[in-house]
C-alpha positions as a Python dict, from the first residue, in 0.01 Angstrom:
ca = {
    (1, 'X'): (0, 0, 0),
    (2, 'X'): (355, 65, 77),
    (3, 'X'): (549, -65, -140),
    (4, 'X'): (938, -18, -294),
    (5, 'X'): (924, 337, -41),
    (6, 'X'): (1194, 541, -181),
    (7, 'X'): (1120, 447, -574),
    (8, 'X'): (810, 556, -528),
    (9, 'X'): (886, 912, -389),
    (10, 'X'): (1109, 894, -688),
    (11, 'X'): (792, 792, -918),
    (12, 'X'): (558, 1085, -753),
    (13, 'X'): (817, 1360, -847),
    (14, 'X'): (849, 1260, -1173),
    (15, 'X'): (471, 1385, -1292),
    (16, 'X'): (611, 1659, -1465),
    (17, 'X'): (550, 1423, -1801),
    (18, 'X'): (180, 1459, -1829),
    (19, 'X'): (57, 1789, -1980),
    (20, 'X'): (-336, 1710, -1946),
    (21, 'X'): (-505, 2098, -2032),
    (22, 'X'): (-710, 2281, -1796),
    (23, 'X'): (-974, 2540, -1835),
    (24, 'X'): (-1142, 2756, -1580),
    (25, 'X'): (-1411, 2955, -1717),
    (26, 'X'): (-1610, 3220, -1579),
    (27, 'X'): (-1941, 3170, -1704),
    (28, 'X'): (-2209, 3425, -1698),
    (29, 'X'): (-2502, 3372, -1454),
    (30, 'X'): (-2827, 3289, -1666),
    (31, 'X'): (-3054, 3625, -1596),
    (32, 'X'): (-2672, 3836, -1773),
    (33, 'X'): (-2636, 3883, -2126),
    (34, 'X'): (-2404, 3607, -2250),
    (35, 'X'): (-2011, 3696, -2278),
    (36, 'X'): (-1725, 3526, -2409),
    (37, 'X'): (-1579, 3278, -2198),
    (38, 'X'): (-1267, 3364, -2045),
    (39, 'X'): (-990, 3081, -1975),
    (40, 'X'): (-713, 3200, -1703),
    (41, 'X'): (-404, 3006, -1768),
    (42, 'X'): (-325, 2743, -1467),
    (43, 'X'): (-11, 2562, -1370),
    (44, 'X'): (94, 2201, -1223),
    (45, 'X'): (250, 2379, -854),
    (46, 'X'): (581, 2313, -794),
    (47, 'X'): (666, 1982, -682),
    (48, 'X'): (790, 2102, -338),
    (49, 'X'): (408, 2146, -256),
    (50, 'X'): (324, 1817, -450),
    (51, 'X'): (201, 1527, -225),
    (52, 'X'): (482, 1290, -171),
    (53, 'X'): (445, 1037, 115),
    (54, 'X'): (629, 774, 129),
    (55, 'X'): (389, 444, 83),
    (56, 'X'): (120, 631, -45),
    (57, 'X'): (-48, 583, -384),
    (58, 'X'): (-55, 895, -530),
    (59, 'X'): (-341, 993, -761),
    (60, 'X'): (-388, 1346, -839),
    (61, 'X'): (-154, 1680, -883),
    (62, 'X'): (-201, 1995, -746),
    (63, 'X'): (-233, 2302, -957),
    (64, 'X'): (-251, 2658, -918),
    (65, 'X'): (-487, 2912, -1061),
    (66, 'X'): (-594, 3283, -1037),
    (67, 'X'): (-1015, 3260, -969),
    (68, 'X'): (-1234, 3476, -830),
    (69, 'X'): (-1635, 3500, -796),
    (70, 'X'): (-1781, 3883, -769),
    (71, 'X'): (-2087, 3977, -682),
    (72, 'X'): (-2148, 4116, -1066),
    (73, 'X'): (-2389, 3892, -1249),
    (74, 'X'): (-2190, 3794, -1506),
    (75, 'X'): (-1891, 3650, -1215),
    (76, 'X'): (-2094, 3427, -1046),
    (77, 'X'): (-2028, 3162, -1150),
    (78, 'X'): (-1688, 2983, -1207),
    (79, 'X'): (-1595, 2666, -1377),
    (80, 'X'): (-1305, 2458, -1266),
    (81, 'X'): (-1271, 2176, -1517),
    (82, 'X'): (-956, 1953, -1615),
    (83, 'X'): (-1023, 1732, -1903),
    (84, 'X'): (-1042, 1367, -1767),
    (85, 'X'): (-1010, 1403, -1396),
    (86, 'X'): (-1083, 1159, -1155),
    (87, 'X'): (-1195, 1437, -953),
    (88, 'X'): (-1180, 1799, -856),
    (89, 'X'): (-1079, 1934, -495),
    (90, 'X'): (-1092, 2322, -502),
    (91, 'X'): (-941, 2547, -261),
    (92, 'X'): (-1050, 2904, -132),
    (93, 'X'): (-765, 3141, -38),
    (94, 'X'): (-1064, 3378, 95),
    (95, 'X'): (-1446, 3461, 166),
    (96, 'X'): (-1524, 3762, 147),
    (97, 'X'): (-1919, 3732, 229),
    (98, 'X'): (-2248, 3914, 430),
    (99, 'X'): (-2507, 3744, 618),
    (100, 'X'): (-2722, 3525, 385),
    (101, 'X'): (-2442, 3455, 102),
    (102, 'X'): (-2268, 3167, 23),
    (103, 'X'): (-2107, 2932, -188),
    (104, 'X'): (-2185, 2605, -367),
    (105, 'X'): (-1924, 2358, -512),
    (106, 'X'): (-2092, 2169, -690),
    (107, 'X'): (-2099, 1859, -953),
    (108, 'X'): (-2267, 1964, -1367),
    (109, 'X'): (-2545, 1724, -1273),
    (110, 'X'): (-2595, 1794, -924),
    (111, 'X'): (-2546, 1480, -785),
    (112, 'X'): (-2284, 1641, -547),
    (113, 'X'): (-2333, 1980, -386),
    (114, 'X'): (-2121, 2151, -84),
    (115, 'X'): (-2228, 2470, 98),
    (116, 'X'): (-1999, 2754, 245),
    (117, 'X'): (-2134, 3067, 440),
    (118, 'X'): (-1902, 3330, 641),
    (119, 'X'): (-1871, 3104, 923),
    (120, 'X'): (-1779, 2730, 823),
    (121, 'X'): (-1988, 2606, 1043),
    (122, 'X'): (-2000, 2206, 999),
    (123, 'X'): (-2301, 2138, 1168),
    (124, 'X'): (-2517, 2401, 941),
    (125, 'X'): (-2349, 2376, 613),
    (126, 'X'): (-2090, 2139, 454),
    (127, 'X'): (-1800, 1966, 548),
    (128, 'X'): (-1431, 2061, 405),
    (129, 'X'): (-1027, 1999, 496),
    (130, 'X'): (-787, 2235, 591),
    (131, 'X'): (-415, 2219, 535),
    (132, 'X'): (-227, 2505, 781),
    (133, 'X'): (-257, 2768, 546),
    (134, 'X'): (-476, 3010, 489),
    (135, 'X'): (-811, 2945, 329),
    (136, 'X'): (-1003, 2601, 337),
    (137, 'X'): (-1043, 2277, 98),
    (138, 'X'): (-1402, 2233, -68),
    (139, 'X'): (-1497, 1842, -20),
    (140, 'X'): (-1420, 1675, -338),
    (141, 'X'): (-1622, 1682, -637),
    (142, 'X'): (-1619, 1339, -835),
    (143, 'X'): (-1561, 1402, -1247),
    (144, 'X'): (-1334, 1633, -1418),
    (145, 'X'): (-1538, 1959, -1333),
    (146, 'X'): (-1667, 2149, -1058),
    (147, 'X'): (-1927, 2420, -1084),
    (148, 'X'): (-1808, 2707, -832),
    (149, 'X'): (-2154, 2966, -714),
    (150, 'X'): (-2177, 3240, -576),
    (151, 'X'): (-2559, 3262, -400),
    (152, 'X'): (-2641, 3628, -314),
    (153, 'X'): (-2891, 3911, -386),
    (154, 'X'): (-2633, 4185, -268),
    (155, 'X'): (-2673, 4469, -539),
    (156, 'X'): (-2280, 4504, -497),
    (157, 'X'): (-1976, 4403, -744),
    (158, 'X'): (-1754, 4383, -488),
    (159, 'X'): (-1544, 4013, -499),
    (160, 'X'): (-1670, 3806, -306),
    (161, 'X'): (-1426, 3465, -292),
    (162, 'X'): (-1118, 3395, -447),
    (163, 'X'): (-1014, 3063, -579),
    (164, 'X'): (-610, 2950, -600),
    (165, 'X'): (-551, 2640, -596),
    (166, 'X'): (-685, 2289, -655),
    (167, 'X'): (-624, 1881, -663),
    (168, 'X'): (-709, 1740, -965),
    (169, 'X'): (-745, 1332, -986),
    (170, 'X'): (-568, 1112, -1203),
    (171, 'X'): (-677, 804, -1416),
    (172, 'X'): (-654, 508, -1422),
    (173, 'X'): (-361, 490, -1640),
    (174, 'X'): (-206, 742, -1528),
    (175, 'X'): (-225, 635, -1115),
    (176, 'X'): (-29, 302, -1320),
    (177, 'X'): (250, 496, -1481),
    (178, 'X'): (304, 758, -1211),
    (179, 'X'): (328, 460, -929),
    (180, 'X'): (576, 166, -894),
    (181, 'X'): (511, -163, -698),
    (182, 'X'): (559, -493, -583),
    (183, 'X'): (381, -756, -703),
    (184, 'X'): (82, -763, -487),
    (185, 'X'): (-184, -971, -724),
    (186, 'X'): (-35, -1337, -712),
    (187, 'X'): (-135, -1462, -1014),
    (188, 'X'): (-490, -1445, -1157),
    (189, 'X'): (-634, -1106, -1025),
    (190, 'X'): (-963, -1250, -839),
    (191, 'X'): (-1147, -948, -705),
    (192, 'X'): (-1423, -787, -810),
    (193, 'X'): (-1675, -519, -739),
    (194, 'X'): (-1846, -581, -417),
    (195, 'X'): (-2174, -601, -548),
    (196, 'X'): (-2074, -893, -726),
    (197, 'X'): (-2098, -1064, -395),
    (198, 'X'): (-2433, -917, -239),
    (199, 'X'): (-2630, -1215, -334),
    (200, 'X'): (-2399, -1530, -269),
    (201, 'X'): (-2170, -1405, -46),
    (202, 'X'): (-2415, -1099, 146),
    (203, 'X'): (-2214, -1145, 501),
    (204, 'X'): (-1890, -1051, 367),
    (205, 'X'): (-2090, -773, 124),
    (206, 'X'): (-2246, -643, 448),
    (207, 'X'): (-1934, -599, 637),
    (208, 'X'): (-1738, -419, 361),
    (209, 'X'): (-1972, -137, 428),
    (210, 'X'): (-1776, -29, 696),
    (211, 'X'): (-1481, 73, 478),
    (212, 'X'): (-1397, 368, 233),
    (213, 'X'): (-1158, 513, 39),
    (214, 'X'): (-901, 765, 226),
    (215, 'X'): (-836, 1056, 1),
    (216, 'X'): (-505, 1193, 185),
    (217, 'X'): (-443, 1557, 151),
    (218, 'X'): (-598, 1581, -141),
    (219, 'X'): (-332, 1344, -395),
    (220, 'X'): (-300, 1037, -182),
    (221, 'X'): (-495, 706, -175),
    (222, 'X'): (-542, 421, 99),
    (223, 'X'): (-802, 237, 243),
    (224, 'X'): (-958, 265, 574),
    (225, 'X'): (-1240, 145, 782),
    (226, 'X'): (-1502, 227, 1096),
    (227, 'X'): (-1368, 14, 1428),
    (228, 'X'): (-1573, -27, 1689),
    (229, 'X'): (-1902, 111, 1784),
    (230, 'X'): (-1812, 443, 1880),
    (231, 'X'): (-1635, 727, 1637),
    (232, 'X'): (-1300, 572, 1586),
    (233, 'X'): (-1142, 482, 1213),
    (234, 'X'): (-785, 276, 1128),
    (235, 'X'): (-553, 294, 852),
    (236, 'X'): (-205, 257, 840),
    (237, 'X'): (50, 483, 996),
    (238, 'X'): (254, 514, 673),
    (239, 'X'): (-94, 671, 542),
    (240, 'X'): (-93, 969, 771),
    (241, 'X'): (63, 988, 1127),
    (242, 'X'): (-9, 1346, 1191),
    (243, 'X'): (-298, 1588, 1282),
    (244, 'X'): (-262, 1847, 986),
    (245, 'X'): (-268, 1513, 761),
    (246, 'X'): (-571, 1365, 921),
    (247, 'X'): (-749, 1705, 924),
    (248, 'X'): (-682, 1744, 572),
    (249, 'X'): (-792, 1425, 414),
    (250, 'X'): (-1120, 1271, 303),
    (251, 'X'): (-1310, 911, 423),
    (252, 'X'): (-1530, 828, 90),
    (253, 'X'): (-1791, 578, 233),
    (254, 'X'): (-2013, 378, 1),
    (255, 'X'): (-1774, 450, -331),
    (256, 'X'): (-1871, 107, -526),
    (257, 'X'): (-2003, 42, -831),
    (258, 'X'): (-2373, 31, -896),
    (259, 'X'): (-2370, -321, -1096),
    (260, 'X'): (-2126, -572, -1125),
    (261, 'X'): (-1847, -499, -1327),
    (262, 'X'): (-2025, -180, -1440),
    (263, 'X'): (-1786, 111, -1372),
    (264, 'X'): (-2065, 318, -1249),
    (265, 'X'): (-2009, 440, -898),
    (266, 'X'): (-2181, 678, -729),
    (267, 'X'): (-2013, 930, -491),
    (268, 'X'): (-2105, 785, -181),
    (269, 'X'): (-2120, 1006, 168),
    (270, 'X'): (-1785, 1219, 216),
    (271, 'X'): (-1642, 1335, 559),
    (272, 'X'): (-1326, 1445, 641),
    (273, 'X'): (-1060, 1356, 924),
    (274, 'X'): (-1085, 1516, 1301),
    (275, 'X'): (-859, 1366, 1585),
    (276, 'X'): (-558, 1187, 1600),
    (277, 'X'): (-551, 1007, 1876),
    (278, 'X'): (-283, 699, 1820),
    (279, 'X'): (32, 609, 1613),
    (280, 'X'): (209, 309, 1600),
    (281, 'X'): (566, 315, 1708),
    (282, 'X'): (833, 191, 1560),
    (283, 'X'): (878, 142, 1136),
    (284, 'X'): (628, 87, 884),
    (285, 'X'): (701, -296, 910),
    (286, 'X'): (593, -361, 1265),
    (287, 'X'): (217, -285, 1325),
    (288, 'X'): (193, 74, 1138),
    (289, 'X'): (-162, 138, 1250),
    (290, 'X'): (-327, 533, 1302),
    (291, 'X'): (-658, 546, 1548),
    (292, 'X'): (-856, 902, 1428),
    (293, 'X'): (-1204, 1004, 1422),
    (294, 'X'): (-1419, 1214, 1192),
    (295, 'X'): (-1646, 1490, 1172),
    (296, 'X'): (-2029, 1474, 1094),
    (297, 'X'): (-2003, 1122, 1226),
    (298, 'X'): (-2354, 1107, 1178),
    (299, 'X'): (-2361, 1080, 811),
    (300, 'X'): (-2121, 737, 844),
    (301, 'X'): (-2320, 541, 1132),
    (302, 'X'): (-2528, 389, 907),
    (303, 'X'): (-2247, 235, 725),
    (304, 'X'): (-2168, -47, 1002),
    (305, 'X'): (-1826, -107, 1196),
    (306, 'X'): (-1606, -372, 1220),
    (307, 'X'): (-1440, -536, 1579),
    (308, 'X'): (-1054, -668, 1602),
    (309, 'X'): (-954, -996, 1713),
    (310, 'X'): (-813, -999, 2045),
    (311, 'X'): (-658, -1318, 1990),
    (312, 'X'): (-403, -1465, 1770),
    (313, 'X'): (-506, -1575, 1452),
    (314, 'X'): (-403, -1943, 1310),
    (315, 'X'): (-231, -2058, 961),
    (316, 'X'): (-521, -2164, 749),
    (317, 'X'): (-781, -1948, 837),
    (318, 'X'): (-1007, -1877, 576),
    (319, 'X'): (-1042, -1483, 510),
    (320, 'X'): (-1113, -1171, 293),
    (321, 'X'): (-1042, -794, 207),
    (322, 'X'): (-1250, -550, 106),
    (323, 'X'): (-1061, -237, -16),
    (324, 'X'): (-983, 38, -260),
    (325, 'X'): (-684, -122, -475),
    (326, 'X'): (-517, 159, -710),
    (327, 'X'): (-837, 387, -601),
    (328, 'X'): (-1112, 197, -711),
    (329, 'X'): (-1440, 163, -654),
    (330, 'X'): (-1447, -95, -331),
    (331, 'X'): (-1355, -459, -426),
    (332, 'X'): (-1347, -767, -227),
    (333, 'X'): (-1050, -1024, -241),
    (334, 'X'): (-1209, -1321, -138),
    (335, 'X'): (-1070, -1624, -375),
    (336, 'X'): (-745, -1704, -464),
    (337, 'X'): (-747, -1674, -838),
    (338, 'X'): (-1059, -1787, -979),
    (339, 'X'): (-1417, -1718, -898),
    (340, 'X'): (-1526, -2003, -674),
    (341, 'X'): (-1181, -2156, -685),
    (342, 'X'): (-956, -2164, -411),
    (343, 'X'): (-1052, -1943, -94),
    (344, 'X'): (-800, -1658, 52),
    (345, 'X'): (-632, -1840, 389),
    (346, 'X'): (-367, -1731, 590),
    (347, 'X'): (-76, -1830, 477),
    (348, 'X'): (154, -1822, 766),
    (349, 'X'): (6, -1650, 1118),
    (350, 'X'): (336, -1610, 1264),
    (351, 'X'): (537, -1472, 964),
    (352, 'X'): (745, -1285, 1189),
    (353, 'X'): (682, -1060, 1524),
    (354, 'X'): (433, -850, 1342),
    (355, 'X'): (297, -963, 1061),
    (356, 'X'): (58, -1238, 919),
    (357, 'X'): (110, -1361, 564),
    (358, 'X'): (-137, -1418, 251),
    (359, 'X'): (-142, -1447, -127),
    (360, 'X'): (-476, -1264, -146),
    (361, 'X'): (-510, -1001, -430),
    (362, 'X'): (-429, -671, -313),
    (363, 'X'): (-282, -348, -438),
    (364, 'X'): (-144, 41, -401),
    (365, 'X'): (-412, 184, -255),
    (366, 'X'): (-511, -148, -10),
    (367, 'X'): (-301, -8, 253),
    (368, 'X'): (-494, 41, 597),
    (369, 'X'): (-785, -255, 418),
    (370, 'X'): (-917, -454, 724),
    (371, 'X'): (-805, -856, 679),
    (372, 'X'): (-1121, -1064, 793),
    (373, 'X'): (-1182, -1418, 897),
    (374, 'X'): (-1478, -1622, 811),
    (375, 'X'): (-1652, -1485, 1170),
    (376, 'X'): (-1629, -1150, 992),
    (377, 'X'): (-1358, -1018, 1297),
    (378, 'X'): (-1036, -848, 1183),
    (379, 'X'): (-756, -1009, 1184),
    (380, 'X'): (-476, -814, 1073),
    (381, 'X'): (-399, -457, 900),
    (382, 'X'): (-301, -471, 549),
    (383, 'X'): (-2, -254, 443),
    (384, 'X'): (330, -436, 298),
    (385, 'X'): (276, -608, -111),
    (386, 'X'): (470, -884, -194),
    (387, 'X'): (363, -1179, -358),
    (388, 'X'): (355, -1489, -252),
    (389, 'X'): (350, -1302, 144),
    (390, 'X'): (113, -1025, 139),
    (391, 'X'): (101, -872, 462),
    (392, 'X'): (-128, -766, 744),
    (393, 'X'): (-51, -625, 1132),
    (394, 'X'): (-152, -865, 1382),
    (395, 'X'): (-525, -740, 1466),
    (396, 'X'): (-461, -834, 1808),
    (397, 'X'): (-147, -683, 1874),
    (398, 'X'): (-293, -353, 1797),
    (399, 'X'): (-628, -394, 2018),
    (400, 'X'): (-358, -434, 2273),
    (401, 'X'): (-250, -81, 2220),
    (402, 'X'): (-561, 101, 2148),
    (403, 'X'): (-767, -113, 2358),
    (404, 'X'): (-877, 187, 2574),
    (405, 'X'): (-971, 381, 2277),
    (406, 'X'): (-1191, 169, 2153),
    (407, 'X'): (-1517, -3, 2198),
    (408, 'X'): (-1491, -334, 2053),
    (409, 'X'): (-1798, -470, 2098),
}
């Protein structure tokens, strides 16, 4: 959510106060002799190569690190940990493999897994981002470590990757401190987990599918969402409004907790940005929209779309947002302030050329969250905090200038 712009690049270069410890271990591969671990030192990289967007929730530094995997047993196998980490986003400086090796980043437990050969080839391995520079971004690993393989049966110690740099995630407390904003959550903070709505409210569950969390060059955090039936996603254009920015971010589909109020998300289906095809012109107050597409579309289908409006919306519509506030797992605003209470309305559909206005709960990391009405269409874009006049783009407005890159319907 974009809010108080130039504090908060202010806020995001003033990390420097957290000293969290890292370790990255090489750890022997289990047929070698055991050996003691060794822990390289890593840094926090300077802050001219921190993320810094204006708007943009920031959760996660970068850091730098000297890693390598060798084809010797016993450096095989590399462990990238930093103690309480949200997550783990590794970067390869180099491959150096044959035909029939590769690499695994992968979760402790397994539950997430990402294969890299010679080639990078999407369609028969994993996914990953790119930033301009040399070397490619691994896809994300959820938790504060990621277990980096070597796979090969080469008789050779030659190296065979080298690892130098990676995004680590922040908590919860710490996306609070490092982040200043607006009052966004007028009054009583209403949402919850999504799941807390399958059962009595399943229509507005159902639709929320369609929406995931935007991890944005690897430290930033919005929301954004499927539109239409073809490949086509929104956010907002204070998000990311260039290629290298949409090729080097990830769309987290199906990040939401398990139970209700249970804090136990899985790691959903992760792809990562491909075309740019539309900004919105003009400042970050008018309809600040961004029209992309992703790769291995395939693995998001499943999780629905949503349609804009193509007309006007009208004070007093009744309406909802599903979204990833401060980088949650996906919540849904749909009452005022208490469960059952009060339901979200517009609050003014005309409040100026732009923008419809709202008091429903929303926060950093909401930017780019679709606004629905109670016939599940969008209505507006959510991107400017405020309480009592939360705001959204004008839905319709901005079918009007994507209209034929779209299939609503």
């Amino acid at each position: 959510m974009k809010h108080a712009l130039r504090r908060l690049r202010t806020t995001a270069v003033t990390l420097s106060a957290l000293t969290l410890g890292l370790s990255l271990v090489s750890v022997p591969a289990a047929e070698a002799s055991s050996a003691p671990p060794s822990a390289p030192h890593s840094e926090r990289a300077p802050e001219s190569e921190q993320f810094s967007a204006e708007g943009v929730t920031t959760v996660g530094e970068l850091r730098t690190v000297d890693g390598a995997l060798s084809r010797a047993r016993d450096a095989r196998t590399q462990i990238i940990r930093h103690p309480g980490a949200t997550y783990v986003k590794v970067h390869f400086s180099a491959l150096r493999l044959a035909e029939g090796e590769y690499v695994t980043v992968a979760s402790p437990d397994g539950r997430e897994s990402y294969r890299y050969d010679r080639h990078l080839n999407r369609a028969t391995g994993s996914d990953y981002t790119t930033d301009g520079r040399p070397g490619f971004w691994a896809m994300s690993v959820d938790g504060d470590t990621a277990v980096v393989t070597l796979h090969s049966s080469r008789p050779s110690r030659g190296s065979a990757a080298t690892i130098d740099r990676f995004w680590r995630g922040y908590d919860r407390a710490e996306i609070s401190q490092h982040n200043i904003s607006l009052q966004s959550v007028c009054s009583t903070d209403a949402r919850r987990d999504v799941v807390c709505y399958q059962t009595s409210h399943p229509s507005e569950y159902a639709r929320s599918t369609a929406v995931a969390r935007l991890l944005i060059s690897g430290g930033g955090l919005c929301t954004t969402w499927r539109v239409g039936s073809t490949n086509r996603m929104l956010t907002n254009k204070h998000c990311f409004s260039t290629q290298a920015a949409v090729s080097g971010s990830e769309m987290q589909f199906n990040y939401q907790c398990a139970t209700c109020g249970g804090n136990n998300p899985g790691a959903g289906t992760k792809v990562s940005g491909a075309t740019l095809y539309k900004v919105s012109s003009g400042g970050s107050g008018e309809l600040d929209y961004a029209l992309y597409s992703v790769n291995n579309f395939t693995a998001i289908q499943g999780f629905g779309t949503l349609f804009l409006a193509t007309t006007a919306t009208t004070t007093g519509t009744r309406m909802y947002i599903p979204g990833h506030g401060d980088g949650s797992p996906k919540r849904l605003s749909i009452f005022e302030d208490t469960q059952n209470g009060t339901r979200c309305t517009v609050k003014n559909a005309n409040y100026n050329t732009w923008n419809i206005s709202y008091s429903c709960d929303t926060s950093g990391g909401n930017s780019g969250s679709p606004v629905l009405d109670a016939n599940h269409r969008v209505i507006a874009l959510h991107h400017l905090g405020g309480c009592p006049s939360n705001q959204g783009a004008k839905a319709h407005l901005i079918y009007n200038q994507i209209a034929s890159l779209i299939v609503n319907s």
